[in-house]
Structure formats: structure tokens, C-alpha cells
Short mmCIF file of C-alpha atoms and ligand atoms in Angstrom, two decimals:
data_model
loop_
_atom_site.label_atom_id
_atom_site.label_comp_id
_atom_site.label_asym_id
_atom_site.label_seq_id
_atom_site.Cartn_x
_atom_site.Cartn_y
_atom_site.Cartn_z
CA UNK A 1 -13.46 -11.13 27.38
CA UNK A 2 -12.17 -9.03 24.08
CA UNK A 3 -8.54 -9.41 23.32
CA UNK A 4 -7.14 -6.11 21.72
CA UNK A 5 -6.49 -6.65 18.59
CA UNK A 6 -5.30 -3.66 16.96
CA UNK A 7 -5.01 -4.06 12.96
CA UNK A 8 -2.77 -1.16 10.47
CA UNK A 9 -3.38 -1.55 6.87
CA UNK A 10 -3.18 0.33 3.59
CA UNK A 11 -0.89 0.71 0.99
CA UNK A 12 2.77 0.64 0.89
CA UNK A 13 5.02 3.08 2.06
CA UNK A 14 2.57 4.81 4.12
CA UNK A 15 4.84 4.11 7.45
CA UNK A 16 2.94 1.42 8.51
CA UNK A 17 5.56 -0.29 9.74
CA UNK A 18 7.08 1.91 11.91
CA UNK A 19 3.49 2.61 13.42
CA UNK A 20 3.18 -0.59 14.14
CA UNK A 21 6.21 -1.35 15.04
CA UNK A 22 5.91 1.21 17.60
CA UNK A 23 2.03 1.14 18.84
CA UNK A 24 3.47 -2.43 19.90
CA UNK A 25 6.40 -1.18 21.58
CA UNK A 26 4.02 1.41 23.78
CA UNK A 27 2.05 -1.13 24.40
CA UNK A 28 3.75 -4.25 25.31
CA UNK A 29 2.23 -6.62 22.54
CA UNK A 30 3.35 -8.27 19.44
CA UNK A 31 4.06 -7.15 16.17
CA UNK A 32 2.54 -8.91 13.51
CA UNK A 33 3.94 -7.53 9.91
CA UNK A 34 1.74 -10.10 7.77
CA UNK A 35 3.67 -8.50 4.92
CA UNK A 36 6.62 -10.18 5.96
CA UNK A 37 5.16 -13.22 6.07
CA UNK A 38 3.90 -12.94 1.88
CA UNK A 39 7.65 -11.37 1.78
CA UNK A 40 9.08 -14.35 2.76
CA UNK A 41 7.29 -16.74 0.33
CA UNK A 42 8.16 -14.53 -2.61
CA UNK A 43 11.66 -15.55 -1.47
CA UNK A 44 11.58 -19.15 -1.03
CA UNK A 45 9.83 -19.01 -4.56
CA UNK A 46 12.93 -17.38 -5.91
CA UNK A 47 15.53 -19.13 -4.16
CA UNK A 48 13.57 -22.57 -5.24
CA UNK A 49 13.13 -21.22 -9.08
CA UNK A 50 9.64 -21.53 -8.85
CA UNK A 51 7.93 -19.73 -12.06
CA UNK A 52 5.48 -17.25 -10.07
CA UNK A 53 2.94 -18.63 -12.12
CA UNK A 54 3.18 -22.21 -10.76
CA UNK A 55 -0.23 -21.30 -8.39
CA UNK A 56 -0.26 -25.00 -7.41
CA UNK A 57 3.99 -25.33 -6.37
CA UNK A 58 3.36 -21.60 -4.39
CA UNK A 59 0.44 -22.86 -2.68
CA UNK A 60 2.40 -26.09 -1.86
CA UNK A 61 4.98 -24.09 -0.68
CA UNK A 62 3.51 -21.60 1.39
CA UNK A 63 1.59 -24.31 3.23
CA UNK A 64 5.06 -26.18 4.37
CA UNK A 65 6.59 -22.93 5.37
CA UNK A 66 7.46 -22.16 8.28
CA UNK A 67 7.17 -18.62 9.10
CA UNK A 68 7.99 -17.51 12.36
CA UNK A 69 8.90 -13.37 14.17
CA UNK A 70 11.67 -13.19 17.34
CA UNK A 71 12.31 -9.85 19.11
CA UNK A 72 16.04 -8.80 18.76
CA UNK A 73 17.79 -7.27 21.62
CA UNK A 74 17.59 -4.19 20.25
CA UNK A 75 13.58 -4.31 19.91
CA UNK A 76 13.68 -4.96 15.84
CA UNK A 77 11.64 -7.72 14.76
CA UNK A 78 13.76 -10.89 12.59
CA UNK A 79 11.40 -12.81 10.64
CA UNK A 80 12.91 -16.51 10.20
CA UNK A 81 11.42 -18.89 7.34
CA UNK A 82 11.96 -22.67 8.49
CA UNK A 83 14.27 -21.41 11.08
CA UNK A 84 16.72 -19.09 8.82
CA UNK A 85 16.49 -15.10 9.35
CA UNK A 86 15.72 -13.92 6.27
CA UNK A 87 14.90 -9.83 7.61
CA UNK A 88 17.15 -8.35 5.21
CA UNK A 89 16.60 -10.58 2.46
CA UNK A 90 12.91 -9.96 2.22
CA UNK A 91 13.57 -6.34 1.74
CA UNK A 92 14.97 -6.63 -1.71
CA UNK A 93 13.40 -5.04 -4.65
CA UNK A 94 12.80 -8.41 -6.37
CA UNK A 95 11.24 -9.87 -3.19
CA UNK A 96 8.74 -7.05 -2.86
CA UNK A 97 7.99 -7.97 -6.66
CA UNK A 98 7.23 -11.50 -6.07
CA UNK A 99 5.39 -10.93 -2.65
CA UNK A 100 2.85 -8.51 -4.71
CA UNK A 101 2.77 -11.53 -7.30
CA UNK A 102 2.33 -14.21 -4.47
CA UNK A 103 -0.09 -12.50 -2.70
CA UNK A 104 -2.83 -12.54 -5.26
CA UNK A 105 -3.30 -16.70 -5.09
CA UNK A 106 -6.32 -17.17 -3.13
CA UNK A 107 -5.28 -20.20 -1.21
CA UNK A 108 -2.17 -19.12 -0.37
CA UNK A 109 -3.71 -16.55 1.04
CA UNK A 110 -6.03 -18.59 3.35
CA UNK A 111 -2.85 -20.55 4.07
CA UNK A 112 -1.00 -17.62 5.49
CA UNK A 113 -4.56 -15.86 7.09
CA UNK A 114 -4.63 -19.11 9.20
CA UNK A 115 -1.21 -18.68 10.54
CA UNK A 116 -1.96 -15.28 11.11
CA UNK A 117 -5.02 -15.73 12.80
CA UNK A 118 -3.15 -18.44 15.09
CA UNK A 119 -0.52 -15.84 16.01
CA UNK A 120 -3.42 -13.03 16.55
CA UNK A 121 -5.27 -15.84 18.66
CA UNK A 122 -4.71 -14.85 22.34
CA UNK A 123 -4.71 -11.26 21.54
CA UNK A 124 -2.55 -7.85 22.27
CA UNK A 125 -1.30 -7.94 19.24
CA UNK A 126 -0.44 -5.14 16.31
CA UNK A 127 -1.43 -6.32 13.02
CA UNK A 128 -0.12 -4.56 9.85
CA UNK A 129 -1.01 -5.21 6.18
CA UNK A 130 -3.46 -4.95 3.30
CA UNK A 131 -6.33 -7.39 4.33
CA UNK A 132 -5.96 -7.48 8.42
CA UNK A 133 -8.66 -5.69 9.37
CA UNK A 134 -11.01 -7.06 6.81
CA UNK A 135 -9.84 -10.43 6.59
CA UNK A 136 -7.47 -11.56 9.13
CA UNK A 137 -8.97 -10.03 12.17
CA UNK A 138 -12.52 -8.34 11.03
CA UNK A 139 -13.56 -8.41 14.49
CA UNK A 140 -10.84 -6.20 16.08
CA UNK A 141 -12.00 -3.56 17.94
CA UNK A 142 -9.77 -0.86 16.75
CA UNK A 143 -8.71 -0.19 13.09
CA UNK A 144 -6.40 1.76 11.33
CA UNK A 145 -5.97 2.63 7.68
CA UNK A 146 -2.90 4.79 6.57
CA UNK A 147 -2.90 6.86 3.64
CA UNK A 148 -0.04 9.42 1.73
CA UNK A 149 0.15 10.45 -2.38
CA UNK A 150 2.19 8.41 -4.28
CA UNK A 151 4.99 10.74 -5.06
CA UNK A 152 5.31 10.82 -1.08
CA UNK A 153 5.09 6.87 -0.38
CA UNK A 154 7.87 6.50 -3.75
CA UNK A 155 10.20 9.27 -2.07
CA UNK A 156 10.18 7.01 1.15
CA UNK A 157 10.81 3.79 -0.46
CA UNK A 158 13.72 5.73 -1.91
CA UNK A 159 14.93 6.75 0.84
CA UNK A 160 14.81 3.20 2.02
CA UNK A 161 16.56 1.42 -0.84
CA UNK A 162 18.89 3.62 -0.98
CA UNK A 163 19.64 2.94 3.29
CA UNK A 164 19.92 -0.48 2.19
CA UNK A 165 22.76 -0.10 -0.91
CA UNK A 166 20.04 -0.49 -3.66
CA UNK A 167 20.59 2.63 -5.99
CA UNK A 168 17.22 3.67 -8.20
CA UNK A 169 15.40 6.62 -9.76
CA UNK A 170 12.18 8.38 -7.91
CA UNK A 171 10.69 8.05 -11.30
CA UNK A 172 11.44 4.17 -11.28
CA UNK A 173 10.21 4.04 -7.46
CA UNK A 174 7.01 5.79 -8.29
CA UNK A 175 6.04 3.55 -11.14
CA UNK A 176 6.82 0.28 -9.31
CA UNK A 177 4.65 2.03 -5.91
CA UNK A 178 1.52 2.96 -8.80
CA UNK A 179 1.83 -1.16 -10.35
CA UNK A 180 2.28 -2.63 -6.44
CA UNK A 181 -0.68 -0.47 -5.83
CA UNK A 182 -3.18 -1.28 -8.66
CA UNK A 183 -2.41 -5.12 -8.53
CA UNK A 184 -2.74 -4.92 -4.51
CA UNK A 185 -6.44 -2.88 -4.95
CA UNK A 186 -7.65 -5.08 -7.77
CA UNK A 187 -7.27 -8.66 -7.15
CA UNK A 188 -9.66 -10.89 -6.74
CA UNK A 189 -8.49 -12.23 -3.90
CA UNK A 190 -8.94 -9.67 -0.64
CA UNK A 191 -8.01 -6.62 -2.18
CA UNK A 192 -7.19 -3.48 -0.20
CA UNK A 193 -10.14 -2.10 1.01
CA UNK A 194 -10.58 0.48 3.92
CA UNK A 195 -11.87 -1.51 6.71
CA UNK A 196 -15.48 -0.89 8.13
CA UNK A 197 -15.01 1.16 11.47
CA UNK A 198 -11.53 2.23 10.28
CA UNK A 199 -9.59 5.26 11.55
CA UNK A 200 -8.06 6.84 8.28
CA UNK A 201 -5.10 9.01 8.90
CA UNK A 202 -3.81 10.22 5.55
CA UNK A 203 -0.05 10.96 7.04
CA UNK A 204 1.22 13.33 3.90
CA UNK A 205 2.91 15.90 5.60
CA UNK A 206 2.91 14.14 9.07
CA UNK A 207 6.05 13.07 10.91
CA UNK A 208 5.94 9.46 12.25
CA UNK A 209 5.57 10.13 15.92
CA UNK A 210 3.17 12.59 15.76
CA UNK A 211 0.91 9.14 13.77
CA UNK A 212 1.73 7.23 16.69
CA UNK A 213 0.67 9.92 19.39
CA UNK A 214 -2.67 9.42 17.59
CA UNK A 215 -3.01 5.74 17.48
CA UNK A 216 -1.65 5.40 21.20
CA UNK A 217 -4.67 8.11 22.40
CA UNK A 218 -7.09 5.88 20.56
CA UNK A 219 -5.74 2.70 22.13
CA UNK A 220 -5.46 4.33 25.26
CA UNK A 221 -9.38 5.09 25.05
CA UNK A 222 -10.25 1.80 24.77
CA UNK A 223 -8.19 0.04 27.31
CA UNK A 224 -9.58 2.68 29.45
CA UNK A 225 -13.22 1.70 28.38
CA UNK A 226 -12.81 -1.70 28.80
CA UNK A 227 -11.35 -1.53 32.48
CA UNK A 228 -14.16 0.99 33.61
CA UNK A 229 -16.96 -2.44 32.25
CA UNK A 230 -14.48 -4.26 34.08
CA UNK A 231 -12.81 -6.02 31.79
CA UNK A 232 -9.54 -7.32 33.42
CA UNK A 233 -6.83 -9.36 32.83
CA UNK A 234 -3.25 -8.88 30.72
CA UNK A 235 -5.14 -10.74 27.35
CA UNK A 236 -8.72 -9.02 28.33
CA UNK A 237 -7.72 -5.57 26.92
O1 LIG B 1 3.70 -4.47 3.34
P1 LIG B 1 4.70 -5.14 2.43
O2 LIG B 1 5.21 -4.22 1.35
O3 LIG B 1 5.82 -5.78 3.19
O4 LIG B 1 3.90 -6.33 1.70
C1 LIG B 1 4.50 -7.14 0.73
C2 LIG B 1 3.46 -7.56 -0.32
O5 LIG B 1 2.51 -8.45 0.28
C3 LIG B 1 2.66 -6.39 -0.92
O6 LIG B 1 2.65 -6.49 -2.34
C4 LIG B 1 1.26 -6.59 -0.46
C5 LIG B 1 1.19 -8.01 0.03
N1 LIG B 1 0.41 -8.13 1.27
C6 LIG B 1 -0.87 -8.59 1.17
O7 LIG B 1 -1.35 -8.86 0.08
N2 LIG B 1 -1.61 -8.78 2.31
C7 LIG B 1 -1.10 -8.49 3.50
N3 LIG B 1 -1.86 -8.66 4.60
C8 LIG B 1 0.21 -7.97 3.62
C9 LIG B 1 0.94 -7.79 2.46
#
């Protein structure tokens, strides 16, 4: 039996999220925004005023975090570290800083990918981030990767700071999107790469639905495949 696993990466501000966010929704299967998770260890570094180049204190901390997702009422996913809800908190421009900076430790990496792969383990499940269909889930049997130019992804993240009360220039936006960007393509450790077997949908001048219509057709296809070989089941698509 082949759990669907559906993985979304690429780099920020290409609407990931909310493609994700939504695939699940059609779907009926979990969200899983890995960012978050790296998001939420950038914070407990911060709030514990440790230097983000203590490797050994992060790794130590990852490992005894407790990162966990819950559905709202109103369908928005609230990530809780160790029990807390931290979903607006993570979202601050300093947090998105140290999650870049966190997220290039190799083994706090691997101690994230293996929570990760535990919540991925019984399948129908929407993975978003940089390494999930390379790393996290290389087996999944569909694959996104979602491109836009930088001056587009920068204008969004704009857009969304400025949503959330946190005034800054598109100039200021841009540059932080081009450093996030190089330091998320050239570390060492898993750096963005298109997955093998990925379907790239550069989304410049496309409107969010009309990225989901295409990701629900391809799902679609497959569940449809698998049911005419006769593979059954609610976790056997
Ligand atoms: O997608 P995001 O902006 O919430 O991700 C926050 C940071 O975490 C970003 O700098 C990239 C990093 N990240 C990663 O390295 N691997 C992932 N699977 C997800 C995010």
C-alpha cells in the first residue's frame, strides 16, 4: 500500500503555504509546514538567549522540543512548542532570521527530519518546505516545486508584514528574500534543490487558486490511478 504523500517546496514567498494549506483542505489530510517547525526553534533560541552560533546548545535544544500542529476552528493551523501557541510569534522578522540561521546545523536538521518523518508516517499528508521532497519524504509519489522572481516573492512578504503591524521598505524586503535565499541554496546541509520527479510551477503572474486547481488535478490523477490497481483504503491513497 502507498500512502500519499504529497511534498511543496521551494523558496520563500512563493505561496507555498497557502497551497498547501489548501491542497490539504481539498483533500482531507494534514498540513505539515516543516518551516514552522525550524520557525519555532529560532524562537526558543531567542527567547533562551542562545548565541545562534552555539551549534551544540541549538542542537540540544531542538532535540527537547516539543513541536506539535492543532487545527483551529476556523481551519488555520496553530503550531504549539512544548505546549504554548507560538503561530504569531514565529512570524516575526527576527524569527524568520534565526530559522534561516538554525536551519543550516546538520543535526538539528536530522533532529527535526525525524519528527517530520514521524508525523508524515501513516500518510495523507501535505508537506511544505525546502528539503521535503528530497529529504524528508524522497519517496512521495507526487512533488511540487514553486517558483516566482524575487521582486514578486519580496512584494508578498510585504504585503504580509505589513498585515501583521511590521512596517518595512520593498527594497529592505528584497534584500533580506535574496540573503534567506542564497544561505537556504548553499548550505551544506540539504540545500534547496528541485526534487527529482518534481512538478515546477513558476506562479509569477498566477493567482493562488488557479496553483491549487493545478495541484488538486494532479492529485486527483493519482488517487484515481491508484483506485483503478486497486489500491484501497483511507491511508492507501
Ligand atoms: O518556509 P519558512 O519561511 O517558514 O521557513 C523558515 C526557515 O526555515 C527558512 O529560512 C528556510 C528553513 N527551512 C528549511 O531549511 N527546511 C525546511 N524544510 C523548511 C524551512
Amino acid at each position: 500500500m502507498t500512502p500519499l504523500i504529497i511534498t511543496i517546496d521551494g523558496p520563500s514567498g512563493t505561496g507555498k503555504s497557502t497551497a498547501a494549506r489548501q491542497l490539504a483542505k481539498r483533500l482531507g489530510y494534514l498540513y505539515l509546514d516543516t518551516g514552522a517547525m525550524y520557525r519555532a526553534v529560532g524562537l526558543k533560541a531567542l527567547e533562551k538567549k542562545i548565541p545562534l552560533t552555539e551549534r551544540g546548545a541549538l542542537v540540544k535544544l531542538a532535540a527537547r522540543s516539543r513541536i506539535t500542529f492543532r487545527v483551529d476552528p476556523g481551519h488555520r493551523l496553530r503550531v504549539l512548542l512544548d505546549g504554548a501557541d507560538v503561530t504569531e510569534a514565529i512570524r516575526r522578522p527576527e524569527v524568520s532570521e534565526a530559522a534561516s540561521r538554525v536551519a543550516t546545523i546538520p543535526a538539528l536538521r536530522r533532529a527535526l527530519v525525524r519528527q517530520q518523518k514521524g508525523l508524515g508516517a501513516r500518510g495523507r499528508v501535505v508537506a511544505e518546505g525546502r528539503d521535503t521532497g528530497t529529504v524528508v519524504f524522497p519517496s512521495a509519489p507526487l512533488k511540487f516545486f514553486l517558483t516566482a522572481s524575487a521582486k514578486e516573492r519580496a512584494r508578498r512578504r510585504l504585503n504580509d508584514l505589513r498585515k501583521m503591524g511590521h512596517p518595512a521598505s520593498l527594497s529592505q524586503v528584497l534584500e533580506e528574500v535574496k540573503r534567506r535565499d542564497l544561505r537556504d541554496r548553499h548550505r551544506t546541509a540539504s540545500p534547496l534543490r528541485v526534487p527529482k520527479g518534481a512538478v515546477r510551477i513558476d506562479n509569477t503572474g498566477l493567482k493562488s487558486n488557479q496553483v491549487i486547481a493545478i495541484m488538486v488535478d494532479y492529485a486527483q490523477r493519482i488517487l484515481h490511478r491508484n483506485r483503478r490497481r486497486g489500491i484501497h483504503g483511507r491511508r492507501a491513497v
